[in-house]
Amino acid sequence: MWAFLLRRVRTFLIAAVLAPVIAVVARRIAERVEAAHPQPTVASRGLRLLESAAGRVRAVLR
């Protein structure tokens, strides 16, 4: 039982720490890619999607 509880807590902490970091990094890279091109690219749209997914994870964890 303790192993299961500690595993869930560890997973929660990793998600709580990594979600904001991933969102910030994806946003900054997407902004740089969009600044280099006149319109959004496939890569920048994918990064924006990753940023929004990380935001949803963060909202669920709150």
PDB file of N, CA and C in Angstrom:
ATOM      1  N   MET A   1       0.824  -1.180   0.000  1.00  0.00           N
ATOM      2  CA  MET A   1       0.000   0.000   0.000  1.00  0.00           C
ATOM      3  C   MET A   1       0.879   1.259   0.000  1.00  0.00           C
ATOM      4  N   TRP A   2       1.944   1.276   0.787  1.00  0.00           N
ATOM      5  CA  TRP A   2       2.810   2.447   0.841  1.00  0.00           C
ATOM      6  C   TRP A   2       3.497   2.686  -0.491  1.00  0.00           C
ATOM      7  N   ALA A   3       3.873   1.612  -1.142  1.00  0.00           N
ATOM      8  CA  ALA A   3       4.533   1.768  -2.437  1.00  0.00           C
ATOM      9  C   ALA A   3       3.593   2.414  -3.447  1.00  0.00           C
ATOM     10  N   PHE A   4       2.335   2.019  -3.439  1.00  0.00           N
ATOM     11  CA  PHE A   4       1.348   2.597  -4.351  1.00  0.00           C
ATOM     12  C   PHE A   4       1.133   4.073  -4.036  1.00  0.00           C
ATOM     13  N   LEU A   5       1.009   4.400  -2.755  1.00  0.00           N
ATOM     14  CA  LEU A   5       0.789   5.787  -2.350  1.00  0.00           C
ATOM     15  C   LEU A   5       1.990   6.649  -2.728  1.00  0.00           C
ATOM     16  N   LEU A   6       3.180   6.183  -2.449  1.00  0.00           N
ATOM     17  CA  LEU A   6       4.373   6.955  -2.768  1.00  0.00           C
ATOM     18  C   LEU A   6       4.545   7.116  -4.277  1.00  0.00           C
ATOM     19  N   ARG A   7       4.152   6.112  -5.031  1.00  0.00           N
ATOM     20  CA  ARG A   7       4.231   6.207  -6.487  1.00  0.00           C
ATOM     21  C   ARG A   7       3.287   7.283  -7.003  1.00  0.00           C
ATOM     22  N   ARG A   8       2.090   7.348  -6.459  1.00  0.00           N
ATOM     23  CA  ARG A   8       1.123   8.362  -6.885  1.00  0.00           C
ATOM     24  C   ARG A   8       1.579   9.758  -6.499  1.00  0.00           C
ATOM     25  N   VAL A   9       2.133   9.895  -5.311  1.00  0.00           N
ATOM     26  CA  VAL A   9       2.635  11.199  -4.873  1.00  0.00           C
ATOM     27  C   VAL A   9       3.805  11.631  -5.747  1.00  0.00           C
ATOM     28  N   ARG A  10       4.698  10.720  -6.044  1.00  0.00           N
ATOM     29  CA  ARG A  10       5.841  11.022  -6.899  1.00  0.00           C
ATOM     30  C   ARG A  10       5.372  11.441  -8.294  1.00  0.00           C
ATOM     31  N   THR A  11       4.399  10.742  -8.850  1.00  0.00           N
ATOM     32  CA  THR A  11       3.854  11.091 -10.159  1.00  0.00           C
ATOM     33  C   THR A  11       3.205  12.471 -10.130  1.00  0.00           C
ATOM     34  N   PHE A  12       2.469  12.753  -9.072  1.00  0.00           N
ATOM     35  CA  PHE A  12       1.824  14.055  -8.928  1.00  0.00           C
ATOM     36  C   PHE A  12       2.861  15.173  -8.862  1.00  0.00           C
ATOM     37  N   LEU A  13       3.912  14.977  -8.098  1.00  0.00           N
ATOM     38  CA  LEU A  13       4.945  15.998  -7.965  1.00  0.00           C
ATOM     39  C   LEU A  13       5.685  16.229  -9.280  1.00  0.00           C
ATOM     40  N   ILE A  14       5.973  15.155  -9.992  1.00  0.00           N
ATOM     41  CA  ILE A  14       6.643  15.296 -11.285  1.00  0.00           C
ATOM     42  C   ILE A  14       5.755  16.074 -12.252  1.00  0.00           C
ATOM     43  N   ALA A  15       4.470  15.751 -12.293  1.00  0.00           N
ATOM     44  CA  ALA A  15       3.546  16.454 -13.186  1.00  0.00           C
ATOM     45  C   ALA A  15       3.390  17.911 -12.772  1.00  0.00           C
ATOM     46  N   ALA A  16       3.348  18.178 -11.483  1.00  0.00           N
ATOM     47  CA  ALA A  16       3.175  19.548 -11.002  1.00  0.00           C
ATOM     48  C   ALA A  16       4.400  20.402 -11.310  1.00  0.00           C
ATOM     49  N   VAL A  17       5.567  19.805 -11.344  1.00  0.00           N
ATOM     50  CA  VAL A  17       6.790  20.562 -11.616  1.00  0.00           C
ATOM     51  C   VAL A  17       7.043  20.658 -13.114  1.00  0.00           C
ATOM     52  N   LEU A  18       6.829  19.595 -13.840  1.00  0.00           N
ATOM     53  CA  LEU A  18       7.163  19.584 -15.262  1.00  0.00           C
ATOM     54  C   LEU A  18       6.154  20.321 -16.147  1.00  0.00           C
ATOM     55  N   ALA A  19       4.896  20.334 -15.778  1.00  0.00           N
ATOM     56  CA  ALA A  19       3.876  20.965 -16.630  1.00  0.00           C
ATOM     57  C   ALA A  19       4.162  22.446 -16.867  1.00  0.00           C
ATOM     58  N   PRO A  20       4.445  23.240 -15.849  1.00  0.00           N
ATOM     59  CA  PRO A  20       4.745  24.651 -16.115  1.00  0.00           C
ATOM     60  C   PRO A  20       6.040  24.856 -16.911  1.00  0.00           C
ATOM     61  N   VAL A  21       7.026  24.038 -16.648  1.00  0.00           N
ATOM     62  CA  VAL A  21       8.299  24.160 -17.367  1.00  0.00           C
ATOM     63  C   VAL A  21       8.100  23.851 -18.844  1.00  0.00           C
ATOM     64  N   ILE A  22       7.371  22.803 -19.136  1.00  0.00           N
ATOM     65  CA  ILE A  22       7.102  22.429 -20.526  1.00  0.00           C
ATOM     66  C   ILE A  22       6.315  23.522 -21.233  1.00  0.00           C
ATOM     67  N   ALA A  23       5.334  24.104 -20.544  1.00  0.00           N
ATOM     68  CA  ALA A  23       4.523  25.164 -21.145  1.00  0.00           C
ATOM     69  C   ALA A  23       5.372  26.382 -21.488  1.00  0.00           C
ATOM     70  N   VAL A  24       6.242  26.785 -20.593  1.00  0.00           N
ATOM     71  CA  VAL A  24       7.083  27.965 -20.833  1.00  0.00           C
ATOM     72  C   VAL A  24       8.057  27.718 -21.981  1.00  0.00           C
ATOM     73  N   VAL A  25       8.694  26.574 -21.986  1.00  0.00           N
ATOM     74  CA  VAL A  25       9.666  26.257 -23.045  1.00  0.00           C
ATOM     75  C   VAL A  25       8.964  26.175 -24.400  1.00  0.00           C
ATOM     76  N   ALA A  26       7.823  25.527 -24.450  1.00  0.00           N
ATOM     77  CA  ALA A  26       7.085  25.408 -25.719  1.00  0.00           C
ATOM     78  C   ALA A  26       6.639  26.779 -26.211  1.00  0.00           C
ATOM     79  N   ARG A  27       6.175  27.641 -25.313  1.00  0.00           N
ATOM     80  CA  ARG A  27       5.739  28.978 -25.707  1.00  0.00           C
ATOM     81  C   ARG A  27       6.896  29.789 -26.286  1.00  0.00           C
ATOM     82  N   ARG A  28       8.048  29.748 -25.621  1.00  0.00           N
ATOM     83  CA  ARG A  28       9.202  30.526 -26.092  1.00  0.00           C
ATOM     84  C   ARG A  28       9.712  30.031 -27.445  1.00  0.00           C
ATOM     85  N   ILE A  29       9.750  28.724 -27.628  1.00  0.00           N
ATOM     86  CA  ILE A  29      10.199  28.191 -28.915  1.00  0.00           C
ATOM     87  C   ILE A  29       9.192  28.543 -30.004  1.00  0.00           C
ATOM     88  N   ALA A  30       7.903  28.445 -29.711  1.00  0.00           N
ATOM     89  CA  ALA A  30       6.878  28.789 -30.703  1.00  0.00           C
ATOM     90  C   ALA A  30       6.959  30.262 -31.087  1.00  0.00           C
ATOM     91  N   GLU A  31       7.210  31.126 -30.130  1.00  0.00           N
ATOM     92  CA  GLU A  31       7.335  32.551 -30.441  1.00  0.00           C
ATOM     93  C   GLU A  31       8.535  32.811 -31.351  1.00  0.00           C
ATOM     94  N   ARG A  32       9.639  32.127 -31.103  1.00  0.00           N
ATOM     95  CA  ARG A  32      10.820  32.306 -31.958  1.00  0.00           C
ATOM     96  C   ARG A  32      10.577  31.788 -33.369  1.00  0.00           C
ATOM     97  N   VAL A  33       9.906  30.638 -33.469  1.00  0.00           N
ATOM     98  CA  VAL A  33       9.620  30.085 -34.796  1.00  0.00           C
ATOM     99  C   VAL A  33       8.671  31.007 -35.548  1.00  0.00           C
ATOM    100  N   GLU A  34       7.649  31.538 -34.870  1.00  0.00           N
ATOM    101  CA  GLU A  34       6.696  32.429 -35.525  1.00  0.00           C
ATOM    102  C   GLU A  34       7.329  33.763 -35.899  1.00  0.00           C
ATOM    103  N   ALA A  35       8.312  34.217 -35.132  1.00  0.00           N
ATOM    104  CA  ALA A  35       8.997  35.466 -35.471  1.00  0.00           C
ATOM    105  C   ALA A  35       9.852  35.307 -36.726  1.00  0.00           C
ATOM    106  N   ALA A  36      10.340  34.108 -36.965  1.00  0.00           N
ATOM    107  CA  ALA A  36      11.194  33.864 -38.121  1.00  0.00           C
ATOM    108  C   ALA A  36      10.397  33.646 -39.410  1.00  0.00           C
ATOM    109  N   HIS A  37       9.119  33.343 -39.290  1.00  0.00           N
ATOM    110  CA  HIS A  37       8.294  33.065 -40.459  1.00  0.00           C
ATOM    111  C   HIS A  37       7.091  34.006 -40.471  1.00  0.00           C
ATOM    112  N   PRO A  38       6.587  34.331 -41.648  1.00  0.00           N
ATOM    113  CA  PRO A  38       5.461  35.276 -41.719  1.00  0.00           C
ATOM    114  C   PRO A  38       4.136  34.708 -41.201  1.00  0.00           C
ATOM    115  N   GLN A  39       4.017  33.416 -41.166  1.00  0.00           N
ATOM    116  CA  GLN A  39       2.770  32.799 -40.690  1.00  0.00           C
ATOM    117  C   GLN A  39       3.109  31.597 -39.818  1.00  0.00           C
ATOM    118  N   PRO A  40       2.140  31.127 -39.026  1.00  0.00           N
ATOM    119  CA  PRO A  40       2.415  29.968 -38.165  1.00  0.00           C
ATOM    120  C   PRO A  40       2.785  28.733 -38.989  1.00  0.00           C
ATOM    121  N   THR A  41       3.748  27.989 -38.498  1.00  0.00           N
ATOM    122  CA  THR A  41       4.190  26.767 -39.173  1.00  0.00           C
ATOM    123  C   THR A  41       3.596  25.559 -38.448  1.00  0.00           C
ATOM    124  N   VAL A  42       3.811  24.407 -39.011  1.00  0.00           N
ATOM    125  CA  VAL A  42       3.343  23.170 -38.389  1.00  0.00           C
ATOM    126  C   VAL A  42       4.009  23.004 -37.022  1.00  0.00           C
ATOM    127  N   ALA A  43       5.290  23.329 -36.959  1.00  0.00           N
ATOM    128  CA  ALA A  43       6.020  23.194 -35.699  1.00  0.00           C
ATOM    129  C   ALA A  43       5.481  24.146 -34.644  1.00  0.00           C
ATOM    130  N   SER A  44       5.227  25.398 -35.010  1.00  0.00           N
ATOM    131  CA  SER A  44       4.742  26.353 -34.018  1.00  0.00           C
ATOM    132  C   SER A  44       3.319  26.000 -33.558  1.00  0.00           C
ATOM    133  N   ARG A  45       2.510  25.490 -34.473  1.00  0.00           N
ATOM    134  CA  ARG A  45       1.161  25.069 -34.057  1.00  0.00           C
ATOM    135  C   ARG A  45       1.236  23.881 -33.116  1.00  0.00           C
ATOM    136  N   GLY A  46       2.149  22.953 -33.383  1.00  0.00           N
ATOM    137  CA  GLY A  46       2.342  21.816 -32.488  1.00  0.00           C
ATOM    138  C   GLY A  46       2.825  22.257 -31.122  1.00  0.00           C
ATOM    139  N   LEU A  47       3.736  23.231 -31.101  1.00  0.00           N
ATOM    140  CA  LEU A  47       4.228  23.742 -29.821  1.00  0.00           C
ATOM    141  C   LEU A  47       3.131  24.466 -29.056  1.00  0.00           C
ATOM    142  N   ARG A  48       2.292  25.209 -29.760  1.00  0.00           N
ATOM    143  CA  ARG A  48       1.162  25.877 -29.091  1.00  0.00           C
ATOM    144  C   ARG A  48       0.185  24.838 -28.526  1.00  0.00           C
ATOM    145  N   LEU A  49      -0.010  23.752 -29.253  1.00  0.00           N
ATOM    146  CA  LEU A  49      -0.864  22.672 -28.765  1.00  0.00           C
ATOM    147  C   LEU A  49      -0.265  22.039 -27.510  1.00  0.00           C
ATOM    148  N   LEU A  50       1.024  21.826 -27.512  1.00  0.00           N
ATOM    149  CA  LEU A  50       1.716  21.291 -26.337  1.00  0.00           C
ATOM    150  C   LEU A  50       1.592  22.246 -25.158  1.00  0.00           C
ATOM    151  N   GLU A  51       1.708  23.544 -25.418  1.00  0.00           N
ATOM    152  CA  GLU A  51       1.569  24.540 -24.362  1.00  0.00           C
ATOM    153  C   GLU A  51       0.164  24.518 -23.756  1.00  0.00           C
ATOM    154  N   SER A  52      -0.851  24.412 -24.599  1.00  0.00           N
ATOM    155  CA  SER A  52      -2.214  24.381 -24.075  1.00  0.00           C
ATOM    156  C   SER A  52      -2.494  23.088 -23.308  1.00  0.00           C
ATOM    157  N   ALA A  53      -1.928  21.981 -23.767  1.00  0.00           N
ATOM    158  CA  ALA A  53      -2.103  20.716 -23.045  1.00  0.00           C
ATOM    159  C   ALA A  53      -1.445  20.792 -21.669  1.00  0.00           C
ATOM    160  N   ALA A  54      -0.260  21.395 -21.598  1.00  0.00           N
ATOM    161  CA  ALA A  54       0.413  21.554 -20.308  1.00  0.00           C
ATOM    162  C   ALA A  54      -0.400  22.471 -19.399  1.00  0.00           C
ATOM    163  N   GLY A  55      -1.034  23.475 -19.975  1.00  0.00           N
ATOM    164  CA  GLY A  55      -1.900  24.347 -19.178  1.00  0.00           C
ATOM    165  C   GLY A  55      -3.112  23.614 -18.628  1.00  0.00           C
ATOM    166  N   ARG A  56      -3.665  22.713 -19.425  1.00  0.00           N
ATOM    167  CA  ARG A  56      -4.801  21.926 -18.940  1.00  0.00           C
ATOM    168  C   ARG A  56      -4.380  20.983 -17.822  1.00  0.00           C
ATOM    169  N   VAL A  57      -3.198  20.400 -17.946  1.00  0.00           N
ATOM    170  CA  VAL A  57      -2.678  19.531 -16.886  1.00  0.00           C
ATOM    171  C   VAL A  57      -2.493  20.329 -15.604  1.00  0.00           C
ATOM    172  N   ARG A  58      -1.940  21.534 -15.737  1.00  0.00           N
ATOM    173  CA  ARG A  58      -1.744  22.393 -14.586  1.00  0.00           C
ATOM    174  C   ARG A  58      -3.072  22.759 -13.928  1.00  0.00           C
ATOM    175  N   ALA A  59      -4.094  23.017 -14.748  1.00  0.00           N
ATOM    176  CA  ALA A  59      -5.408  23.357 -14.202  1.00  0.00           C
ATOM    177  C   ALA A  59      -6.029  22.181 -13.461  1.00  0.00           C
ATOM    178  N   VAL A  60      -5.827  20.985 -13.965  1.00  0.00           N
ATOM    179  CA  VAL A  60      -6.362  19.793 -13.297  1.00  0.00           C
ATOM    180  C   VAL A  60      -5.673  19.565 -11.959  1.00  0.00           C
ATOM    181  N   LEU A  61      -4.380  19.853 -11.902  1.00  0.00           N
ATOM    182  CA  LEU A  61      -3.625  19.609 -10.677  1.00  0.00           C
ATOM    183  C   LEU A  61      -3.905  20.639  -9.594  1.00  0.00           C
ATOM    184  N   ARG A  62      -4.507  21.759  -9.928  1.00  0.00           N
ATOM    185  CA  ARG A  62      -4.809  22.791  -8.926  1.00  0.00           C
ATOM    186  C   ARG A  62      -5.982  22.434  -8.087  1.00  0.00           C
TER     187      ARG A  62
END
